[in-house]
mmCIF file of C-alpha atoms and ligand atoms in Angstrom:
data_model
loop_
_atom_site.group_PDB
_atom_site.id
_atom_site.type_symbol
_atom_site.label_atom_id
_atom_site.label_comp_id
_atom_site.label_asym_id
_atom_site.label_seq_id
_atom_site.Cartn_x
_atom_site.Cartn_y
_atom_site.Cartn_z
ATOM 1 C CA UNK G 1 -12.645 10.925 -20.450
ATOM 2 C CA UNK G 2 -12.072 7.315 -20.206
ATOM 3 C CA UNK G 3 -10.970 5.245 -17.063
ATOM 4 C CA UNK G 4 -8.253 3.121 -16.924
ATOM 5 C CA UNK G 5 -8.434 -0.068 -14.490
ATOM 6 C CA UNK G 6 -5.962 -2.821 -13.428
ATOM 7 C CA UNK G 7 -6.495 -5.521 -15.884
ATOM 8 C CA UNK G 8 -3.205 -8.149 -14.964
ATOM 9 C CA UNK G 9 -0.526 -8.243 -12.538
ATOM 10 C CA UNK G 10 2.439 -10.558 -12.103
ATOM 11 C CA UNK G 11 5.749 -10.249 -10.424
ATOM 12 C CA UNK G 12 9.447 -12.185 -10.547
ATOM 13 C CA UNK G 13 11.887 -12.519 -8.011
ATOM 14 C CA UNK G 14 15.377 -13.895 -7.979
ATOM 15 C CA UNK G 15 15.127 -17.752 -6.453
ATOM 16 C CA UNK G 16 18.404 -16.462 -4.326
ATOM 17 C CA UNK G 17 17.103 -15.978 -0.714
ATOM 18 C CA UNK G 18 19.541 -14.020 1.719
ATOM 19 C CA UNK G 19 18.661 -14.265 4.930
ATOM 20 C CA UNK G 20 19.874 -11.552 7.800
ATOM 21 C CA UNK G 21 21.761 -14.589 8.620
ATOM 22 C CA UNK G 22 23.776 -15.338 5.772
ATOM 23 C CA UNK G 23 24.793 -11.125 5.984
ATOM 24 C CA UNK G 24 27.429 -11.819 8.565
ATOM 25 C CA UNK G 25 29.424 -12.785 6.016
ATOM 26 C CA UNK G 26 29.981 -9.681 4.639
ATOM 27 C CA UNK G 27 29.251 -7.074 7.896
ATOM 28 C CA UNK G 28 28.770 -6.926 11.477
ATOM 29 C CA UNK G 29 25.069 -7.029 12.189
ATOM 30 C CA UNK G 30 22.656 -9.220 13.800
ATOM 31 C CA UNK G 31 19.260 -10.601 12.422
ATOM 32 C CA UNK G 32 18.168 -8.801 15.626
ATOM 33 C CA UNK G 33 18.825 -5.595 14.757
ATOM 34 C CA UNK G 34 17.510 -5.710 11.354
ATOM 35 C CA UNK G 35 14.231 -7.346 12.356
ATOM 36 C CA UNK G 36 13.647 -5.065 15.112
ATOM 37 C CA UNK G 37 14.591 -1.931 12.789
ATOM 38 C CA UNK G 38 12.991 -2.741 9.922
ATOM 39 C CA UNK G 39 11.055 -6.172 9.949
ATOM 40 C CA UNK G 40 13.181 -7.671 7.281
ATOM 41 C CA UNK G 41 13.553 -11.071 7.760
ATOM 42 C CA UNK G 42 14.815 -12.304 4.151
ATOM 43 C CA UNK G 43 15.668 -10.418 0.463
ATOM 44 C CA UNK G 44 15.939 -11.701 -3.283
ATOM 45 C CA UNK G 45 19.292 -10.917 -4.235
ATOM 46 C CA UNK G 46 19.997 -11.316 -7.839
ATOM 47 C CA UNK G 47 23.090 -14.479 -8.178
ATOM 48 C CA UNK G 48 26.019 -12.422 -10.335
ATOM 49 C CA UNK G 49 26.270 -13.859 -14.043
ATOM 50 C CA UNK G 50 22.649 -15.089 -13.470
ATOM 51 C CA UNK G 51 20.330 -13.473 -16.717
ATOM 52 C CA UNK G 52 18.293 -11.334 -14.312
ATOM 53 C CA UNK G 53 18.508 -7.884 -14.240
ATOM 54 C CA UNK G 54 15.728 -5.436 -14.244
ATOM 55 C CA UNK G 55 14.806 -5.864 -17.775
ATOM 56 C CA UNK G 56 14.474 -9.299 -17.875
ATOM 57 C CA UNK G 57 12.638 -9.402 -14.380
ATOM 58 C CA UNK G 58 11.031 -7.002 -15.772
ATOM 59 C CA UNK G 59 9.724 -8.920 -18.785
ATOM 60 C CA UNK G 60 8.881 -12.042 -16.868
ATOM 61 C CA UNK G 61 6.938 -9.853 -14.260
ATOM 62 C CA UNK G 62 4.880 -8.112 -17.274
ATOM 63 C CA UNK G 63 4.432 -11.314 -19.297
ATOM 64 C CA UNK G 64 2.437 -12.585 -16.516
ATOM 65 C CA UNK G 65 0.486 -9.675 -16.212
ATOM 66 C CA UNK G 66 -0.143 -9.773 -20.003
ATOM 67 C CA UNK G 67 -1.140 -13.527 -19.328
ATOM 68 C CA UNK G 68 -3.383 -12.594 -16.595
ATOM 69 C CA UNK G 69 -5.221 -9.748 -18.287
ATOM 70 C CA UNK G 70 -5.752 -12.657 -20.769
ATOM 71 C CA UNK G 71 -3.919 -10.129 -23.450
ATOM 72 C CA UNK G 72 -1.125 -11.076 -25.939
ATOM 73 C CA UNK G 73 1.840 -8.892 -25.959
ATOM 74 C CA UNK G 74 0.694 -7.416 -29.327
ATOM 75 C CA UNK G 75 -2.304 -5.992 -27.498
ATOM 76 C CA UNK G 76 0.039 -3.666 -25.174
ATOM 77 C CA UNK G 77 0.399 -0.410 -26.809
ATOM 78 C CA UNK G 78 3.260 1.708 -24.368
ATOM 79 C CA UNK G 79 4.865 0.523 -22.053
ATOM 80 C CA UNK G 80 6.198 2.603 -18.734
ATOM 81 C CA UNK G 81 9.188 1.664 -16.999
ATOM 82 C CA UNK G 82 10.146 2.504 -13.663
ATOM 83 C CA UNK G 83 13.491 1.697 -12.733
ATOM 84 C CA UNK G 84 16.649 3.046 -10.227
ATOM 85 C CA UNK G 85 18.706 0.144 -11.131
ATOM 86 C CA UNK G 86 18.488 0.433 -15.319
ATOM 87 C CA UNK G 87 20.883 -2.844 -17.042
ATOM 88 C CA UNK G 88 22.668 0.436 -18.813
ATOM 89 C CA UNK G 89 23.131 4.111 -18.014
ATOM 90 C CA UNK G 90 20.936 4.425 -21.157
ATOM 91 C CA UNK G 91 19.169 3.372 -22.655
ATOM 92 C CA UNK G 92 16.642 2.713 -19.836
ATOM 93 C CA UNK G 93 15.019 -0.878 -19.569
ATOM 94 C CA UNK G 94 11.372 -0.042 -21.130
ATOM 95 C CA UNK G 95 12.875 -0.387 -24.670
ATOM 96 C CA UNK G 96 14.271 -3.673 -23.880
ATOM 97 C CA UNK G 97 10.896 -5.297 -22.529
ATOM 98 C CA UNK G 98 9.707 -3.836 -25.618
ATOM 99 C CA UNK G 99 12.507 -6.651 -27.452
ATOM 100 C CA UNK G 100 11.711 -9.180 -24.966
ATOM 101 C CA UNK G 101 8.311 -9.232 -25.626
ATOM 102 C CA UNK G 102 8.625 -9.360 -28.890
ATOM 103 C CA UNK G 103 5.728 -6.130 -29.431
ATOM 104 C CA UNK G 104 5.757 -4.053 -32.182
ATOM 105 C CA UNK G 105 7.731 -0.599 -32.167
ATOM 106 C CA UNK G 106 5.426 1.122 -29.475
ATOM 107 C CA UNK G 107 6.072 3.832 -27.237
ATOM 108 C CA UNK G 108 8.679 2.579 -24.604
ATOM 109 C CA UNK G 109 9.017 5.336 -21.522
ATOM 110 C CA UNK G 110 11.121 5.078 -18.501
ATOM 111 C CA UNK G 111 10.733 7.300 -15.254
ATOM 112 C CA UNK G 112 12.962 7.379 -12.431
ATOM 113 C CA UNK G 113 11.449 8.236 -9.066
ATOM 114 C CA UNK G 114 12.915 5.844 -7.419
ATOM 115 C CA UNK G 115 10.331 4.913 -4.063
ATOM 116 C CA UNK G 116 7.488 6.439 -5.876
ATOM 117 C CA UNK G 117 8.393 4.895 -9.235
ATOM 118 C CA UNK G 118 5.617 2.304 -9.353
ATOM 119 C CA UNK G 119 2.697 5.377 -8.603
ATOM 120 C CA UNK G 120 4.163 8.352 -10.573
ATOM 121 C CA UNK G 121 4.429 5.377 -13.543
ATOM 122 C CA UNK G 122 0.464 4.090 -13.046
ATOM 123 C CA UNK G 123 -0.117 8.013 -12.727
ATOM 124 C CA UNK G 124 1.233 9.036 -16.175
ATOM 125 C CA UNK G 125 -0.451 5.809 -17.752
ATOM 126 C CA UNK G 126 -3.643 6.688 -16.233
ATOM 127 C CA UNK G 127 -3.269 9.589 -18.017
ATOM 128 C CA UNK G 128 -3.136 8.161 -21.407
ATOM 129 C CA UNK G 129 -5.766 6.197 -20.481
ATOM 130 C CA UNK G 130 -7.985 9.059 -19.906
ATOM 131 C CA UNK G 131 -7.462 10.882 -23.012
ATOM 132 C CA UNK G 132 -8.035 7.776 -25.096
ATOM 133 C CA UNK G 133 -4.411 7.443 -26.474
ATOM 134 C CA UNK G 134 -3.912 4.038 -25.233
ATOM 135 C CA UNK G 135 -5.937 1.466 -24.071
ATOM 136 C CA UNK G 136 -3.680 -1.551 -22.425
ATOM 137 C CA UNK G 137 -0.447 0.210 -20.968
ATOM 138 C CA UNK G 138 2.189 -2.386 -19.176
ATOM 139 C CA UNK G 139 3.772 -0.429 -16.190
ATOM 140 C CA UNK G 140 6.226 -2.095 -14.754
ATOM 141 C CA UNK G 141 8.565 -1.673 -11.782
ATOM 142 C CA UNK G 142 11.551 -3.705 -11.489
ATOM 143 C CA UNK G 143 15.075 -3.359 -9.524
ATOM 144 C CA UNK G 144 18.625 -5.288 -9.321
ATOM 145 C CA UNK G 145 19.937 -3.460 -5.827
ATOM 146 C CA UNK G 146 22.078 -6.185 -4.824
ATOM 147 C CA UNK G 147 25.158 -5.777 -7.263
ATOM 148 C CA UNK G 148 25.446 -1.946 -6.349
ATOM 149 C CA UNK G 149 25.002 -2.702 -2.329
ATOM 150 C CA UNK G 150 28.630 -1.737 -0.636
ATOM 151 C CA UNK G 151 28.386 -5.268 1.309
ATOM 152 C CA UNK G 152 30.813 -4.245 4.515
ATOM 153 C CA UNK G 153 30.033 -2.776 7.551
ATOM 154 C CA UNK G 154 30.401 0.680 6.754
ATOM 155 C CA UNK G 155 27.608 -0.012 4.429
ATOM 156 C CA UNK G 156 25.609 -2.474 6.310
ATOM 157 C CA UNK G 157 22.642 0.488 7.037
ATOM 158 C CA UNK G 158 22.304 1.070 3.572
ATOM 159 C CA UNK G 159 22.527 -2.918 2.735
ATOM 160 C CA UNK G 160 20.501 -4.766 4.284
ATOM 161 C CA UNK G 161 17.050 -2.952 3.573
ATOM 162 C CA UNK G 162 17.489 -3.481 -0.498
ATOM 163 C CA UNK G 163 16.057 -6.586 -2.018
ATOM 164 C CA UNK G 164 16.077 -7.223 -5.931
ATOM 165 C CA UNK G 165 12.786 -8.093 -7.993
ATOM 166 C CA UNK G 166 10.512 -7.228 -10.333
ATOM 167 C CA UNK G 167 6.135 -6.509 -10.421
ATOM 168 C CA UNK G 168 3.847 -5.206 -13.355
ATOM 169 C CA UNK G 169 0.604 -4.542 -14.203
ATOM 170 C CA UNK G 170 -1.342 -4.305 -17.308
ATOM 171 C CA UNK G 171 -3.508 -0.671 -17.353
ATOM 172 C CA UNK G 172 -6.357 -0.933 -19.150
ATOM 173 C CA UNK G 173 -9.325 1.245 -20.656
ATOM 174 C CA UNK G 174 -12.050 0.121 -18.196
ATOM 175 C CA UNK G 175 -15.627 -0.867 -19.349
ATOM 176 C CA UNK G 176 -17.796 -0.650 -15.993
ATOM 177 C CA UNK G 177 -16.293 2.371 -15.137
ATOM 178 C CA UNK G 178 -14.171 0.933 -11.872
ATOM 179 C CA UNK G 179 -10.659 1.609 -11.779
ATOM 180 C CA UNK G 180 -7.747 4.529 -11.125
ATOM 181 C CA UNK G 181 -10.042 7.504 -9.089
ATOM 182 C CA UNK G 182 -7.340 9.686 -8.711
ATOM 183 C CA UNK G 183 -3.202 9.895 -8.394
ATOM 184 C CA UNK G 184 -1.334 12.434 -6.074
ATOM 185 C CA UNK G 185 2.252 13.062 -6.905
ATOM 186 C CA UNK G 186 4.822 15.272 -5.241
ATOM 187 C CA UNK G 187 8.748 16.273 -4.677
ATOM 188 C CA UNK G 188 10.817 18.060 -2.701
ATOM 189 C CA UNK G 189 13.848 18.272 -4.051
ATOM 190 C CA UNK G 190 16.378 20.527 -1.441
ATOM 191 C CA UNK G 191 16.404 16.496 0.255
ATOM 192 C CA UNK G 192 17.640 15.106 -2.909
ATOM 193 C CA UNK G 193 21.163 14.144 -1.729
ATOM 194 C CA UNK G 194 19.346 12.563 1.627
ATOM 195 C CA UNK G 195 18.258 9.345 -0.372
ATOM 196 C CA UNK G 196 20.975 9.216 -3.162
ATOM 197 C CA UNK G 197 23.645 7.611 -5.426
ATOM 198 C CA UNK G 198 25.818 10.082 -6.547
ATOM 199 C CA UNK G 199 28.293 9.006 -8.718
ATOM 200 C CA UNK G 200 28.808 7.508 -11.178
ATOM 201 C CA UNK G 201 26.683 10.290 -12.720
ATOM 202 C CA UNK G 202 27.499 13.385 -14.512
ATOM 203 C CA UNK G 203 28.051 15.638 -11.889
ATOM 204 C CA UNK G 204 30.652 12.786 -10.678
ATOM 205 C CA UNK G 205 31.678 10.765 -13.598
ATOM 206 C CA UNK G 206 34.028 8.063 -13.922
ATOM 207 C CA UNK G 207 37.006 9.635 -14.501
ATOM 208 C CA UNK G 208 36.832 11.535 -11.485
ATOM 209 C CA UNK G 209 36.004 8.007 -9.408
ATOM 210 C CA UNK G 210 38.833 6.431 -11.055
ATOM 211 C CA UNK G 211 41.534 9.440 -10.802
ATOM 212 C CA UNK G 212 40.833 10.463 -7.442
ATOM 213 C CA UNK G 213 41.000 6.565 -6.032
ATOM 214 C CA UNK G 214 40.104 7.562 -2.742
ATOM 215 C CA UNK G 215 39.126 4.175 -0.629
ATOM 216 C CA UNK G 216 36.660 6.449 1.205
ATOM 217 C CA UNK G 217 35.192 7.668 -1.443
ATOM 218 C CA UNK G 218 31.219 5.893 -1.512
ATOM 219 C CA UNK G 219 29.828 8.204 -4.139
ATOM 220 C CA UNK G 220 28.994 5.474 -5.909
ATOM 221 C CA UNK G 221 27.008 3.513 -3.129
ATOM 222 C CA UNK G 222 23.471 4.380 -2.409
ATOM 223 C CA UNK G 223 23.216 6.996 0.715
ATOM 224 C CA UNK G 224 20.780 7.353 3.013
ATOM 225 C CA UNK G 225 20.467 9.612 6.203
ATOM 226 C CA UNK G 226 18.287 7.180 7.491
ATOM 227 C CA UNK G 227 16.744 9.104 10.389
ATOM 228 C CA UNK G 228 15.925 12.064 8.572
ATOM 229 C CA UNK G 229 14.260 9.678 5.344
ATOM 230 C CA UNK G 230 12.199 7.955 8.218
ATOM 231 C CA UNK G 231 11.033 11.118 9.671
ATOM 232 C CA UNK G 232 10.097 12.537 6.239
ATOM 233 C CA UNK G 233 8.087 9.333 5.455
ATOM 234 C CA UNK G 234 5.701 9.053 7.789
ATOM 235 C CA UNK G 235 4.609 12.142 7.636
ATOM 236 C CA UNK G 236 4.667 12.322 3.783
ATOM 237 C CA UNK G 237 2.899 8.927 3.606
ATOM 238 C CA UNK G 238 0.198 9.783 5.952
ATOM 239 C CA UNK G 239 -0.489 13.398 3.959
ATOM 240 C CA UNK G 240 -0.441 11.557 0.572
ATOM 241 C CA UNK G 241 -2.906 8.820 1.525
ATOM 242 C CA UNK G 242 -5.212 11.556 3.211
ATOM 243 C CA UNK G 243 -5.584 13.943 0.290
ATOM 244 C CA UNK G 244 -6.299 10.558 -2.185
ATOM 245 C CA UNK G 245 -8.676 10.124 0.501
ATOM 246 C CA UNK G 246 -9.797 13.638 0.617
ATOM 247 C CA UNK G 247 -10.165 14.144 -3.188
ATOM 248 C CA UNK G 248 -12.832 11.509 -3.351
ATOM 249 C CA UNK G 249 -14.989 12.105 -0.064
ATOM 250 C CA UNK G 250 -13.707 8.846 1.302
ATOM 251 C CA UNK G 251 -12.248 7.977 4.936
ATOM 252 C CA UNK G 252 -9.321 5.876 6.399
ATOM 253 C CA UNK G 253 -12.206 3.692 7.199
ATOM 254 C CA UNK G 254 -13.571 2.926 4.020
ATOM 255 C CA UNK G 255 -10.126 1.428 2.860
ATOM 256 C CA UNK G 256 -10.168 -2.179 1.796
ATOM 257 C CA UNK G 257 -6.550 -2.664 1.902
ATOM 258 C CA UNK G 258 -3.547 0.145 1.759
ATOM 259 C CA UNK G 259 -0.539 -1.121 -0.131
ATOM 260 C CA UNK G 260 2.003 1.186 1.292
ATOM 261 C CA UNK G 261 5.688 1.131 -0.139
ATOM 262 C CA UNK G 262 7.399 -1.322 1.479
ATOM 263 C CA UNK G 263 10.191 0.872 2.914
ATOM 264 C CA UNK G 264 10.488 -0.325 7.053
ATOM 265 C CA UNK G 265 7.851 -2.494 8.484
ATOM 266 C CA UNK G 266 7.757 0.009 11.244
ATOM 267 C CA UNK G 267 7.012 2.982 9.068
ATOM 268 C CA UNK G 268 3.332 0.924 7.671
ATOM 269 C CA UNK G 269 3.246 0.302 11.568
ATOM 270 C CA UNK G 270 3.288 3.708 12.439
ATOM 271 C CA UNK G 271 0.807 4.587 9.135
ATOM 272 C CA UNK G 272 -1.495 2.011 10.469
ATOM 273 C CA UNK G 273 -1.817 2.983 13.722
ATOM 274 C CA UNK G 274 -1.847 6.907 12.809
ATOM 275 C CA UNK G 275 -4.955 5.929 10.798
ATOM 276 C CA UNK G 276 -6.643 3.592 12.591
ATOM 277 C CA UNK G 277 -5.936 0.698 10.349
ATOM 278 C CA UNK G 278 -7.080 -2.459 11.503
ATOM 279 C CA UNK G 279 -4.389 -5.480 10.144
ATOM 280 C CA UNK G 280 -6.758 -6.509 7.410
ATOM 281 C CA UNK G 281 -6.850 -2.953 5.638
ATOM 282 C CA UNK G 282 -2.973 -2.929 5.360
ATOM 283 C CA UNK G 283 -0.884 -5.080 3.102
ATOM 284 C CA UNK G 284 3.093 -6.050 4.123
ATOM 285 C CA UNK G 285 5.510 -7.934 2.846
ATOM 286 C CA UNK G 286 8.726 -6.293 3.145
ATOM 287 C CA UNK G 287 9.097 -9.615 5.754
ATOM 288 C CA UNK G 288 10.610 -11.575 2.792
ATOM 289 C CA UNK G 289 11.553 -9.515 0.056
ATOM 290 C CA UNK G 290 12.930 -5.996 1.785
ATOM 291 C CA UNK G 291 12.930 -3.035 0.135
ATOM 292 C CA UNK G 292 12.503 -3.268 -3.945
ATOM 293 C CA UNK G 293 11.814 0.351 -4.693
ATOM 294 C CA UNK G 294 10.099 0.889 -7.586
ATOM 295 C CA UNK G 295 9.193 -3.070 -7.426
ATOM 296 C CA UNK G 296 7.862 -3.036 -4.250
ATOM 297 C CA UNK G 297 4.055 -1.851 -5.149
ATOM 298 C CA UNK G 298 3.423 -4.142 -8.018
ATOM 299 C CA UNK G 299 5.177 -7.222 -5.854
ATOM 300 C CA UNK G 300 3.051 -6.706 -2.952
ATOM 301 C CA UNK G 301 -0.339 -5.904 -5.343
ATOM 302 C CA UNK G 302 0.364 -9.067 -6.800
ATOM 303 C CA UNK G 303 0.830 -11.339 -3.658
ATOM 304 C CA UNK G 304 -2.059 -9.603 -2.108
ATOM 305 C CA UNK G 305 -4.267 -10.065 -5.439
ATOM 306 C CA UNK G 306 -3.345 -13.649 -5.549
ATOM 307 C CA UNK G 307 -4.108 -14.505 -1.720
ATOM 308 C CA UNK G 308 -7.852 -13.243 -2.406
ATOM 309 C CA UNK G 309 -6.585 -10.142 -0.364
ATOM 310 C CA UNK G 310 -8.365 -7.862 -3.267
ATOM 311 C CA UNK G 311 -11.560 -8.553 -4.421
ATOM 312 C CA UNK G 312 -14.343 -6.247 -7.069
ATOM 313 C CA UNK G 313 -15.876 -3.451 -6.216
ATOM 314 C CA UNK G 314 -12.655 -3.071 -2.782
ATOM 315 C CA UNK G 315 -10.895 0.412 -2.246
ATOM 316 C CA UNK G 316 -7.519 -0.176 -2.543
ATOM 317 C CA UNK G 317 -4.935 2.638 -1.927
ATOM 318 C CA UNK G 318 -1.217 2.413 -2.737
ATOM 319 C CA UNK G 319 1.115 5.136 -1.085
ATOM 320 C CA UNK G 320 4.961 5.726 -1.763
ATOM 321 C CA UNK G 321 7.889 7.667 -0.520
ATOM 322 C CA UNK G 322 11.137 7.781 -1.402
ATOM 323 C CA UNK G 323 14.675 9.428 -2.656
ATOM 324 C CA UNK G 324 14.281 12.828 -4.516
ATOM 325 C CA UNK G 325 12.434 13.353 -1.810
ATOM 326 C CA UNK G 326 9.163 12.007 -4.081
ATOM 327 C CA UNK G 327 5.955 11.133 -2.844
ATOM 328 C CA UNK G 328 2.616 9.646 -4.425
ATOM 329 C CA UNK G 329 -0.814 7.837 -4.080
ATOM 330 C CA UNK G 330 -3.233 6.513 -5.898
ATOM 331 C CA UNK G 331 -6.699 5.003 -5.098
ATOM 332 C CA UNK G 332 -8.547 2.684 -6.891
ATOM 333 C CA UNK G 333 -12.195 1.222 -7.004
ATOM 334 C CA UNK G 334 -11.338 -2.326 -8.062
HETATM 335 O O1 UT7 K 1 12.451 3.423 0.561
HETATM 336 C C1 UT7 K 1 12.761 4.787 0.604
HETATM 337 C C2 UT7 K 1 12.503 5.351 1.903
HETATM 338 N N1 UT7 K 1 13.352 4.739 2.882
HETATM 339 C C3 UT7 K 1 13.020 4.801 4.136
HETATM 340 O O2 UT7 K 1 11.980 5.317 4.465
HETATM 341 C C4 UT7 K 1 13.984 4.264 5.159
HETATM 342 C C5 UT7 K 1 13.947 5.126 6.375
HETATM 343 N N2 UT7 K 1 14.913 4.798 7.390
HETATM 344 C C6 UT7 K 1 14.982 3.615 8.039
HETATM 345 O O3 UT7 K 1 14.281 2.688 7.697
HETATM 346 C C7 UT7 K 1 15.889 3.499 9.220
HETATM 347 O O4 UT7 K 1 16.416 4.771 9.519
HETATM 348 C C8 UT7 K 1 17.052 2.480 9.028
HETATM 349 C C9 UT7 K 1 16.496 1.077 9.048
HETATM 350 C C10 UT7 K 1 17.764 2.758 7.745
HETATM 351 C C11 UT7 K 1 18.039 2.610 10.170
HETATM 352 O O5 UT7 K 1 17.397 2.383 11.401
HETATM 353 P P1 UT7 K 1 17.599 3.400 12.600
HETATM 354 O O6 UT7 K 1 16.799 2.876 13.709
HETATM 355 O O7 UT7 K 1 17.269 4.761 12.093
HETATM 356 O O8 UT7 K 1 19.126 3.237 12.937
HETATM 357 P P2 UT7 K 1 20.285 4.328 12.902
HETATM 358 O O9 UT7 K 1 20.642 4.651 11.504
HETATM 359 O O10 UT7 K 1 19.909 5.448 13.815
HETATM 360 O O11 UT7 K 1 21.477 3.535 13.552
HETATM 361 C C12 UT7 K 1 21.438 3.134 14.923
HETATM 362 C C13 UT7 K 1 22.650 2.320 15.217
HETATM 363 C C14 UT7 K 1 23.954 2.966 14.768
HETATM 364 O O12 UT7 K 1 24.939 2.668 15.747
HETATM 365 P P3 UT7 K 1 25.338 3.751 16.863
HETATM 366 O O13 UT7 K 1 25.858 4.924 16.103
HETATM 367 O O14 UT7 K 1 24.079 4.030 17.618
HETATM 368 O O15 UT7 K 1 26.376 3.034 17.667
HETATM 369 C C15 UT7 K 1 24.309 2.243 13.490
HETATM 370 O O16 UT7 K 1 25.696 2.209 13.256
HETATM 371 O O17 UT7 K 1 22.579 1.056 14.522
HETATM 372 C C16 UT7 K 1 23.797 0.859 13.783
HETATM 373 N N3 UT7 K 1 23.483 0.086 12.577
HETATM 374 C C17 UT7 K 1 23.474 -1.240 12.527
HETATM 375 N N4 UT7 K 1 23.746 -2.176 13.472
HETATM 376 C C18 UT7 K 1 23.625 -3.460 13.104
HETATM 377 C C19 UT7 K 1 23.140 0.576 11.357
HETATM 378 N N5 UT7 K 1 22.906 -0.446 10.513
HETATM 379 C C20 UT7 K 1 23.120 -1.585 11.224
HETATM 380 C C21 UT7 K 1 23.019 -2.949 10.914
HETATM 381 N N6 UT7 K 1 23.288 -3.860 11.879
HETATM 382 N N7 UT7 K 1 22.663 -3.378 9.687
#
């Protein structure tokens, strides 16, 4: 069995900033409430008519990545999409970066997941990895929230957590043996309509929406029952990070720096101070970009990578939770 090893990362977001500020256009809210609640302070929100959209964020994300690995895009042989926001109901994004870039007809996959997107991807390419099927995977997260958001106030809990962008890495077969130690994925599915968009979807398709015409009708906005997703997620977080911990003989302590899901500031708060986390071991920036889902891993391994915040030979541990309900980890010896 091989190990696989984060060769390149890279990330894109939208130049748009949208500050809590320029949100009482749309709603009543205050940048008050929304930094107290959930530390957001600013998101990327794709401009309409712009060319981004999660494949081509996507791309740009991953050809930096490529860059950095110092790789060509001929070298990648699969690619792993993870996605909530695809540019088409299908087919999903992974077979357009495959375009983009230009690579030969590899293996394009796409996995939903939402939250946990960005882990149960780097879990499934670690896999192939492992077995010796691939050696230099590109897994990429990448979202476009902002042009499904129901911008009013009956939306505004919903809306103002969900920023648009894009991160990827490039997995690679490692040499020296440092890399992926383990992944931890989960679900719990009876909370699946506690994090959801219904419709437009085949158990509510269009022609329902459009027939029915009923201005209260938000099937086809994002839900949350935010209370109950809050409680969930800091106790799934905190179980997922201790059994990656667990499953290699290692301690909160011996973390180099947790890159938790940027869901709520005060959810990594609460994680932090559950585990004893001192500020250096945990990595946030949900501050400036809110909540990307599946981008939100890769964005945040990237700015951390880039500030020196991750060096060789460092324990690094990524958690996620998130709609479905779905929950992951993995830990890595960089
Ligand atoms: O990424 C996937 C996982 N996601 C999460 O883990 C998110 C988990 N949940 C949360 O982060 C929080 O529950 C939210 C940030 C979504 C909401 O914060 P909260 O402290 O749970 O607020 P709440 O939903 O209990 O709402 C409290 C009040 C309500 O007013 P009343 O009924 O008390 O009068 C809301 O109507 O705040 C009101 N409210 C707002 N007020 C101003 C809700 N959204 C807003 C807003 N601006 N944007």
């Amino acid at each position: 069995m091989y190990t696989s090893r984060i060769a390149g990362i890279g990330h894109y977001v939208p130049d748009n900033v949208v500050t809590n500020q320029d949100l009482l256009q749309f709603m009543e809210t205050t940048n008050e409430w929304i930094v107290e609640r959930t530390g957001i302070e600013e998101r990327r929100w794709v401009v309409p008519g712009s060319d981004d959209r999660p494949s081509t964020m996507g791309t740009k994300a991953a050809q930096i990545a490529i860059k950095n690995a110092g790789l060509t895009p001929d070298d990648i042989d699969f690619i792993v999409f993870a996605t909530l926001s695809p540019d088409y109901y299908f087919p999903g994004p992974g077979v357009q970066v495959q375009d983009l870039l230009g690579i030969r007809e590899i293996g394009a996959l796409d996995v939903r997941n939402q939250c946990s997107g960005f882990v149960y991807g780097l879990s499934v390419a670690d896999q192939f990895i492992k077995t010796g099927m691939y050696k230099n995977i590109l897994v990429i997260g990448s979202e476009y929230h902002s042009g499904g958001l129901e911008k009013s106030t009956r939306g505004r809990g919903v809306t103002v957590i969900f920023g648009d962008g894009a991160g990827a890495v490039v997995l690679q077969r490692s040499e020296n043996g440092h890399g992926i130690l383990s992944t931890h994925l989960h679900s719990e599915g009876k909370h699946a309509k506690e994090l959801a968009l219904i419709g437009p979807a085949t158990s509510r398709w269009v022609d329902a929406i459009m027939s029915e015409n009923d201005p209260e009708d938000t099937s086809y906005y994002p839900h949350m029952n935010g209370n109950f997703v809050f409680k969930h997620a800091v106790t799934r977080f905190a179980e997922v990070i201790m059994e990656a911990l667990g499953a290699n003989g290692y301690n909160p302590g011996d973390i180099s720096l947790l890159i938790p899901h940027q869901a709520n500031l005060r959810i990594s708060q609460f994680i932090q101070k559950k585990m004893g986390l001192s500020d250096d071991q945990v990595y946030n920036n949900i501050m400036r970009y809110g909540n990307t889902t599946a981008a939100s891993i890769p964005i945040a391994l990237s700015e951390a990578h880039s500030e020196g915040r991750i060096k060789e030979g460092d324990l690094v541990l990524m958690a996620a939770f998130g709609s479905g309900f779905t929950w992951g980890s993995a830990l890595i010896r960089w």
